[in-house]
Coordinates of C-alpha atoms in Angstrom, one line a residue:
W1 CA 12.6 -42.0 -30.3
M2 CA 14.3 -39.0 -28.8
V3 CA 11.1 -37.4 -27.7
G4 CA 9.9 -40.6 -26.1
W5 CA 13.3 -41.0 -24.5
A6 CA 13.2 -37.4 -23.2
L7 CA 9.7 -38.0 -21.8
I8 CA 11.2 -40.6 -19.5
L9 CA 12.8 -37.7 -17.7
E10 CA 9.6 -35.7 -17.7
Y11 CA 7.3 -38.4 -16.3
A12 CA 9.6 -40.8 -14.3
V13 CA 11.9 -38.2 -12.8
G14 CA 8.9 -35.8 -12.4
A15 CA 7.1 -38.5 -10.5
S16 CA 10.2 -38.9 -8.2
A17 CA 10.2 -35.2 -7.5
V18 CA 6.5 -35.2 -6.5
A19 CA 7.1 -38.3 -4.4
V20 CA 9.8 -36.4 -2.5
G21 CA 7.5 -33.4 -2.1
W22 CA 4.8 -35.8 -0.7
S23 CA 7.4 -37.2 1.7
N24 CA 8.3 -33.7 2.9
H25 CA 4.7 -32.9 3.7
A26 CA 4.0 -36.3 5.2
V27 CA 7.0 -36.0 7.6
G28 CA 6.0 -32.4 8.4
L29 CA 2.4 -33.4 9.1
A30 CA 3.5 -36.3 11.3
R31 CA 5.8 -33.9 13.2
G32 CA 2.9 -31.5 13.8
L33 CA 0.9 -34.4 15.3
G34 CA 3.8 -35.3 17.6
V35 CA 5.4 -38.1 15.6
D36 CA 9.1 -37.4 15.0
F37 CA 10.2 -39.2 11.8
P38 CA 14.1 -39.6 11.9
A39 CA 15.9 -37.3 9.5
S40 CA 18.3 -40.1 8.7
I41 CA 15.6 -41.9 6.7
S42 CA 13.5 -39.0 5.5
N43 CA 15.9 -37.2 3.2
A44 CA 19.3 -37.7 1.4
D45 CA 21.1 -34.5 2.3
A46 CA 24.0 -36.3 4.0
L47 CA 24.3 -38.6 1.0
M48 CA 24.5 -35.7 -1.4
A49 CA 27.2 -34.0 0.8
K50 CA 29.2 -37.2 0.9
V51 CA 29.0 -37.6 -2.9
Q52 CA 30.1 -34.0 -3.5
L53 CA 33.1 -34.5 -1.2
L54 CA 34.0 -37.7 -3.0
F55 CA 33.9 -35.9 -6.3
G56 CA 36.3 -33.2 -5.2
A57 CA 34.1 -30.5 -3.6
A58 CA 36.0 -28.3 -1.2
P59 CA 35.1 -29.1 2.4
S60 CA 33.1 -26.4 4.1
P61 CA 31.2 -25.9 7.4
D62 CA 27.9 -26.2 5.5
L63 CA 28.8 -29.6 4.0
T64 CA 30.0 -30.8 7.4
T65 CA 26.7 -29.7 8.9
A66 CA 24.8 -31.5 6.2
L67 CA 26.8 -34.7 6.9
Q68 CA 26.0 -34.4 10.6
V69 CA 22.3 -33.7 10.5
G70 CA 21.2 -34.8 7.1
G71 CA 19.7 -38.1 6.0
W72 CA 20.9 -41.0 3.8
I73 CA 17.7 -42.2 2.2
N74 CA 14.1 -40.9 1.8
V75 CA 12.0 -43.9 2.9
P76 CA 8.6 -42.2 2.8
A77 CA 9.2 -41.2 -0.9
V78 CA 10.1 -44.9 -1.6
L79 CA 6.9 -46.1 0.1
I80 CA 4.6 -43.8 -1.8
A81 CA 6.3 -44.7 -5.1
A82 CA 5.9 -48.4 -4.3
A83 CA 2.3 -48.0 -3.3
V84 CA 1.5 -46.2 -6.6
T85 CA 3.4 -48.9 -8.5
W86 CA 1.2 -51.6 -6.9
L87 CA -2.0 -49.6 -7.8
L88 CA -0.9 -49.4 -11.4
I89 CA -0.1 -53.1 -11.5
I90 CA -3.6 -54.1 -10.3
G91 CA -5.2 -51.6 -12.7
T92 CA -6.6 -49.1 -10.3
T93 CA -6.6 -45.6 -11.9
E94 CA -8.3 -42.5 -10.6
S95 CA -11.7 -41.7 -12.0
A96 CA -12.7 -38.3 -13.3
R97 CA -14.9 -37.8 -10.2
G98 CA -12.2 -38.7 -7.8
N99 CA -9.7 -36.4 -9.6
A100 CA -12.2 -33.6 -9.5
V101 CA -12.5 -34.0 -5.7
L102 CA -8.7 -33.9 -5.3
V103 CA -8.5 -30.8 -7.5
L104 CA -11.1 -29.1 -5.3
V105 CA -9.1 -30.1 -2.2
K106 CA -6.0 -28.4 -3.7
I107 CA -7.9 -25.3 -4.8
A108 CA -9.5 -25.0 -1.3
A109 CA -6.1 -25.3 0.4
L110 CA -4.5 -22.7 -1.9
T111 CA -7.5 -20.3 -1.5
L112 CA -7.2 -20.6 2.3
F113 CA -3.5 -19.8 2.1
I114 CA -4.1 -16.8 -0.1
A115 CA -6.9 -15.5 2.1
L116 CA -4.7 -15.7 5.3
T117 CA -1.5 -14.3 3.8
L118 CA -2.4 -11.4 1.5
P119 CA -3.9 -9.4 4.4
V120 CA -0.5 -9.5 6.2
L121 CA 1.6 -8.8 3.1
H122 CA 4.5 -6.3 3.7
A123 CA 5.9 -4.5 0.7
E124 CA 9.4 -4.3 2.2
N125 CA 9.6 -8.1 1.9
F126 CA 9.9 -7.7 -1.9
T127 CA 13.0 -5.5 -1.6
P128 CA 15.3 -6.2 -3.3
F129 CA 12.9 -7.5 -5.8
A130 CA 15.6 -9.5 -7.8
P131 CA 18.4 -10.0 -5.3
T132 CA 20.5 -12.2 -7.7
G133 CA 19.7 -10.2 -10.8
A134 CA 18.7 -11.5 -14.2
T135 CA 20.7 -14.7 -13.7
G136 CA 18.5 -15.5 -10.7
V137 CA 15.3 -14.7 -12.5
L138 CA 16.1 -16.9 -15.5
G139 CA 17.3 -19.7 -13.2
A140 CA 14.1 -19.5 -11.2
A141 CA 12.1 -19.5 -14.4
A142 CA 13.9 -22.7 -15.6
S143 CA 13.1 -24.4 -12.3
I144 CA 9.5 -23.2 -11.9
F145 CA 8.8 -24.6 -15.4
F146 CA 8.2 -27.9 -13.5
A147 CA 4.9 -26.4 -12.3
Y148 CA 3.6 -26.4 -15.9
V149 CA 4.5 -30.1 -16.6
G150 CA 1.4 -32.1 -17.5
F151 CA -0.8 -29.4 -19.0
D152 CA -0.2 -31.1 -22.4
A153 CA -2.2 -34.1 -21.1
V154 CA -5.4 -32.1 -21.7
S155 CA -5.0 -32.8 -25.4
T156 CA -5.1 -36.6 -24.8
A157 CA -8.8 -36.3 -23.9
A158 CA -9.8 -34.8 -27.2
E159 CA -11.6 -38.0 -28.4
E160 CA -13.7 -38.0 -25.3
T161 CA -14.7 -34.4 -25.4
K162 CA -17.8 -32.8 -26.8
N163 CA -16.9 -30.3 -29.6
P164 CA -13.2 -30.8 -29.0
Q165 CA -12.1 -28.2 -31.5
R166 CA -13.7 -25.6 -29.3
N167 CA -13.5 -27.0 -25.8
V168 CA -10.0 -28.5 -25.7
P169 CA -8.3 -25.1 -26.4
I170 CA -10.6 -23.4 -23.9
G171 CA -9.8 -26.1 -21.3
L172 CA -6.0 -25.9 -22.0
I173 CA -5.7 -22.1 -22.1
G174 CA -8.2 -21.7 -19.3
S175 CA -6.5 -24.1 -16.9
L176 CA -3.1 -22.5 -17.7
G177 CA -4.5 -19.0 -16.9
I178 CA -6.2 -20.1 -13.6
C179 CA -3.2 -22.0 -12.4
T180 CA -0.8 -19.1 -13.3
L181 CA -3.1 -16.8 -11.3
F182 CA -2.9 -19.1 -8.3
Y183 CA 0.9 -19.4 -8.6
L184 CA 1.2 -15.6 -8.6
L185 CA -1.1 -15.1 -5.6
V186 CA 0.4 -17.9 -3.6
A187 CA 4.0 -16.6 -4.3
S188 CA 3.0 -13.1 -3.4
G189 CA 1.3 -14.2 -0.2
A190 CA 4.3 -16.3 0.9
I191 CA 6.9 -13.7 0.1
G192 CA 4.9 -10.8 1.4
A193 CA 4.1 -12.5 4.7
I194 CA 7.6 -13.5 5.8
G195 CA 10.0 -12.7 3.0
A196 CA 12.1 -15.0 0.8
Q197 CA 15.5 -13.6 0.3
P198 CA 18.3 -16.1 -0.8
V199 CA 20.5 -17.9 1.7
T200 CA 24.2 -17.3 1.4
D201 CA 27.3 -19.1 2.7
A202 CA 29.9 -17.6 5.1
A203 CA 31.5 -15.7 2.2
G204 CA 28.3 -14.2 1.0
A205 CA 27.8 -16.4 -2.1
V206 CA 24.2 -17.4 -2.8
L207 CA 23.7 -21.1 -2.3
A208 CA 22.0 -23.2 -4.9
P209 CA 18.5 -24.5 -3.9
G210 CA 18.5 -28.3 -3.3
S211 CA 22.2 -28.4 -2.7
A212 CA 23.9 -30.1 0.3
E213 CA 25.5 -26.7 1.2
M214 CA 22.0 -25.2 1.3
A215 CA 20.8 -28.0 3.6
G216 CA 23.7 -27.5 5.9
R217 CA 23.4 -23.7 6.1
C218 CA 19.7 -24.0 6.7
A219 CA 20.3 -26.4 9.6
S220 CA 22.9 -24.0 11.1
I221 CA 20.5 -21.1 10.9
V222 CA 17.8 -23.0 12.7
A223 CA 20.2 -24.4 15.3
G224 CA 21.3 -20.8 16.0
G225 CA 17.8 -19.9 17.1
A226 CA 16.8 -17.9 14.0
M227 CA 13.5 -18.5 12.2
E228 CA 13.9 -20.9 9.3
P229 CA 14.1 -19.0 6.0
L230 CA 11.3 -19.7 3.6
V231 CA 13.7 -21.0 0.9
C232 CA 14.9 -23.6 3.5
S233 CA 11.5 -25.1 4.2
K234 CA 10.6 -28.4 2.8
E235 CA 6.9 -27.6 3.2
A236 CA 6.9 -23.9 2.4
L237 CA 3.2 -23.0 2.7
V238 CA 2.8 -24.7 6.0
H239 CA 5.9 -22.9 7.3
V240 CA 4.4 -19.5 6.2
L241 CA 1.1 -20.2 8.0
D242 CA 2.9 -21.3 11.1
S243 CA 5.0 -18.2 11.1
I244 CA 2.1 -15.8 10.9
G245 CA 0.1 -17.5 13.7
W246 CA -2.1 -20.0 11.9
P247 CA -0.5 -23.4 12.8
A248 CA -3.8 -25.3 12.6
M249 CA -4.5 -23.9 9.1
G250 CA -1.0 -24.9 8.2
R251 CA -1.7 -28.5 9.2
L252 CA -4.8 -28.5 7.0
V253 CA -2.8 -27.3 4.0
G254 CA -0.2 -30.0 4.8
L255 CA -3.0 -32.6 5.0
A256 CA -4.3 -31.4 1.6
A257 CA -0.9 -31.9 0.1
V258 CA -0.6 -35.4 1.6
L259 CA -4.0 -36.4 0.3
A260 CA -3.7 -34.9 -3.2
L261 CA 0.0 -35.4 -4.3
P262 CA -0.2 -39.2 -4.6
S263 CA -2.7 -38.8 -7.5
V264 CA 0.0 -36.7 -9.3
V265 CA 2.6 -39.4 -8.8
L266 CA 0.1 -41.9 -10.1
M267 CA -0.7 -40.0 -13.3
M268 CA 2.9 -39.3 -14.0
M269 CA 3.9 -42.9 -13.6
F270 CA 0.9 -44.0 -15.6
G271 CA 2.0 -41.7 -18.5
Q272 CA 5.5 -43.1 -18.3
T273 CA 4.4 -46.7 -18.5
R274 CA 2.2 -46.0 -21.5
V275 CA 5.0 -44.2 -23.3
F276 CA 7.4 -47.1 -22.7
F277 CA 4.6 -49.6 -23.6
T278 CA 4.0 -47.9 -27.0
M279 CA 7.7 -47.7 -27.7
A280 CA 8.1 -51.4 -27.0
R281 CA 5.0 -52.2 -29.1
D282 CA 6.5 -50.2 -32.0
G283 CA 9.8 -52.2 -31.8
L284 CA 12.0 -49.4 -30.3
L285 CA 12.4 -51.3 -27.0
P286 CA 12.4 -55.1 -26.2
N287 CA 9.0 -56.7 -26.7
A288 CA 9.1 -58.0 -23.1
F289 CA 8.2 -54.4 -22.0
S290 CA 4.9 -54.7 -23.8
N291 CA 3.9 -57.9 -22.0
I292 CA 0.4 -57.8 -20.4
H293 CA -0.3 -59.3 -16.9
P294 CA -2.5 -62.4 -17.3
R295 CA -4.8 -61.4 -14.5
F296 CA -4.8 -57.6 -14.3
F297 CA -4.3 -56.9 -18.0
T298 CA -1.8 -54.2 -17.3
P299 CA 1.8 -53.8 -18.7
H300 CA 3.3 -55.1 -15.5
V301 CA 6.9 -55.5 -16.7
I302 CA 7.3 -51.9 -17.6
T303 CA 5.3 -50.8 -14.6
Y304 CA 7.7 -52.7 -12.3
T305 CA 10.7 -51.1 -14.1
T306 CA 9.2 -47.6 -13.9
G307 CA 8.5 -48.2 -10.2
V308 CA 12.1 -49.2 -9.5
V309 CA 13.5 -46.1 -11.3
V310 CA 11.1 -43.7 -9.6
S311 CA 11.8 -45.2 -6.2
V312 CA 15.6 -45.1 -6.5
C313 CA 15.5 -41.5 -7.7
A314 CA 13.1 -40.4 -5.0
A315 CA 15.2 -42.2 -2.4
L316 CA 18.5 -40.5 -3.2
F317 CA 17.9 -37.0 -4.7
P318 CA 16.4 -33.8 -3.4
V319 CA 13.2 -32.4 -5.1
G320 CA 15.0 -29.4 -6.7
K321 CA 17.5 -31.5 -8.6
L322 CA 14.8 -33.9 -9.7
A323 CA 12.5 -31.1 -10.9
D324 CA 15.3 -29.5 -12.9
T325 CA 16.2 -32.8 -14.5
S326 CA 12.6 -33.4 -15.4
N327 CA 12.4 -30.0 -16.9
A328 CA 15.4 -30.8 -19.2
G329 CA 13.5 -33.7 -20.8
T330 CA 10.2 -31.7 -21.0
L331 CA 11.9 -28.7 -22.7
L332 CA 13.4 -31.0 -25.4
A333 CA 10.0 -32.6 -26.1
F334 CA 8.2 -29.2 -26.3
A335 CA 10.8 -27.8 -28.6
M336 CA 10.6 -30.9 -30.9
V337 CA 6.8 -30.6 -31.0
S338 CA 7.2 -26.9 -32.1
I339 CA 9.6 -27.9 -34.8
G340 CA 7.3 -30.8 -35.9
V341 CA 4.4 -28.3 -36.4
L342 CA 6.5 -26.3 -38.9
V343 CA 7.8 -29.4 -40.7
L344 CA 4.3 -30.7 -41.2
R345 CA 3.2 -27.2 -42.5
R346 CA 5.8 -27.5 -45.2
Q347 CA 5.6 -31.2 -46.0
Q348 CA 1.8 -31.7 -45.6
P349 CA 0.2 -28.3 -46.2
D350 CA -3.2 -29.9 -47.1
R351 CA -3.5 -32.1 -44.0
V352 CA -6.8 -31.7 -42.1
R353 CA -6.0 -29.6 -39.0
P354 CA -8.9 -29.6 -36.5
F355 CA -6.6 -27.8 -34.0
R356 CA -4.7 -24.9 -35.5
T357 CA -1.7 -22.9 -34.3
P358 CA -2.3 -19.3 -35.2
V359 CA 0.7 -17.5 -36.6
A360 CA 2.7 -20.8 -36.5
W361 CA 5.8 -19.3 -38.1
L362 CA 6.0 -16.8 -35.2
V363 CA 4.7 -18.9 -32.3
C364 CA 6.7 -22.0 -32.9
P365 CA 10.1 -20.4 -33.3
L366 CA 9.4 -18.3 -30.2
A367 CA 8.5 -21.5 -28.4
V368 CA 11.8 -23.2 -29.4
I369 CA 13.8 -20.1 -28.4
G370 CA 12.0 -20.1 -25.0
C371 CA 12.8 -23.7 -24.5
V372 CA 16.5 -23.2 -25.3
L373 CA 16.7 -20.2 -23.1
L374 CA 15.2 -22.0 -20.1
F375 CA 17.4 -25.1 -20.8
V376 CA 20.7 -23.1 -20.7
N377 CA 19.6 -21.7 -17.3
L378 CA 19.0 -25.0 -15.7
S379 CA 21.4 -26.2 -13.0
P380 CA 24.7 -27.7 -14.3
T381 CA 23.7 -31.0 -12.8
A382 CA 20.5 -31.1 -14.8
K383 CA 22.2 -30.3 -18.0
I384 CA 24.9 -32.9 -17.5
V385 CA 22.4 -35.6 -16.6
F386 CA 20.3 -34.7 -19.7
I387 CA 23.4 -34.8 -22.0
V388 CA 24.4 -38.2 -20.6
W389 CA 20.8 -39.5 -20.9
A390 CA 20.5 -38.3 -24.5
V391 CA 23.8 -39.9 -25.6
L392 CA 22.7 -43.1 -23.9
G393 CA 19.4 -43.0 -25.8
L394 CA 21.1 -42.5 -29.1
V395 CA 23.4 -45.5 -28.4
I396 CA 20.4 -47.7 -27.5
Y397 CA 18.6 -46.6 -30.6
R398 CA 21.5 -47.3 -32.9
L399 CA 22.2 -50.7 -31.3
Y400 CA 18.6 -51.9 -31.0
G401 CA 15.7 -49.7 -32.1
Y402 CA 17.1 -48.6 -35.5
R403 CA 16.8 -52.1 -36.9
R404 CA 13.8 -53.3 -35.0
S405 CA 11.5 -50.3 -35.4
Q406 CA 8.4 -51.0 -37.4
L407 CA 9.2 -47.8 -39.3
A408 CA 12.7 -49.1 -40.3
P409 CA 12.9 -49.4 -44.1
Q410 CA 13.6 -53.1 -44.0
N411 CA 10.4 -53.7 -41.9
L412 CA 8.0 -51.7 -43.9
A413 CA 5.7 -53.6 -46.2
P414 CA 6.7 -53.2 -49.9
Q415 CA 4.5 -50.8 -51.8
N416 CA 2.0 -52.2 -54.4
P417 CA 3.3 -51.0 -57.8
S418 CA -0.3 -50.8 -59.0

């Protein structure tokens, strides 16, 4: 139950984060084509500033600026979430061929970015290398963990894979290695080309990414005539290419993001609806969530519910806060899987294991320690949201799922004495 409950944060909130990312690129692409989308309905920076002030945050020039120039709702993010919800209702999912094309689009865009930025890399842009010390490194690691969400989905294709014992590990580890290489090269190109030092407030304190203070400070920097810092940009790679004299290539990279990101939203929402559907079918949630549409044969009730949750989160929160919250749920799920591997090794030592974990008694504890280390370095907001979400999940389980689960003792079929 708790893993399934945590996966709601991974998939639903993760889908919201990607929807906000799509919105940022779509608005930027429209601006590059001469269409100015109003800031008041393309982000929620002013709303976040207002909430912080209502909850006792000290007024500051940065919060005041965010209130003045920020937005109140992210309409493009809501529109893409609604469109994906409709596609899931009518049963349209991406094919392997279509997904392969979108992956090629992403790889081509990132390769283009790397090819244009590495030649103009300046070593001085990496100094100081860790401007906020170990705290900043661990905080960044906790946030960037969002980039690795979804790799576990490779294992779900095991039944449809030729020689899965050999090919699934190769596919999983190979994709991790390739993507990590791309992440390193893209980050090196972006930082080396224009620099990426943190933004500070008037007192010199580093501002938290995704905060209303950061949005206000970034707006003030741009209004003063200075170049927008990389950490302020809502479409960072496009901004880098614009800054080094490749605006047309930047538009192409932005177009690639606009074309490819909806498929990520779709797959995350698809995963969320199937998790909820299975939990309802197993009795952990009301049976209404497992109802099937009479025409489209899809779990429409839970899909509508997921669409509403994703749309609301995407409308009201910045991508950084959503990504951190998604990471909190993912880290719990990964830690529980690692513990589960060890429990099964003790309780069912003779179980057939077509996929093995080498040196499990070293790898699994290290995985748990890593998950805990990343979790404690998430933003305070993400940790508070996770704790509240976990407590709410336990309450719902105790009041509903505990008695109705098919695995509850009173619901299990009696054993045949013979």
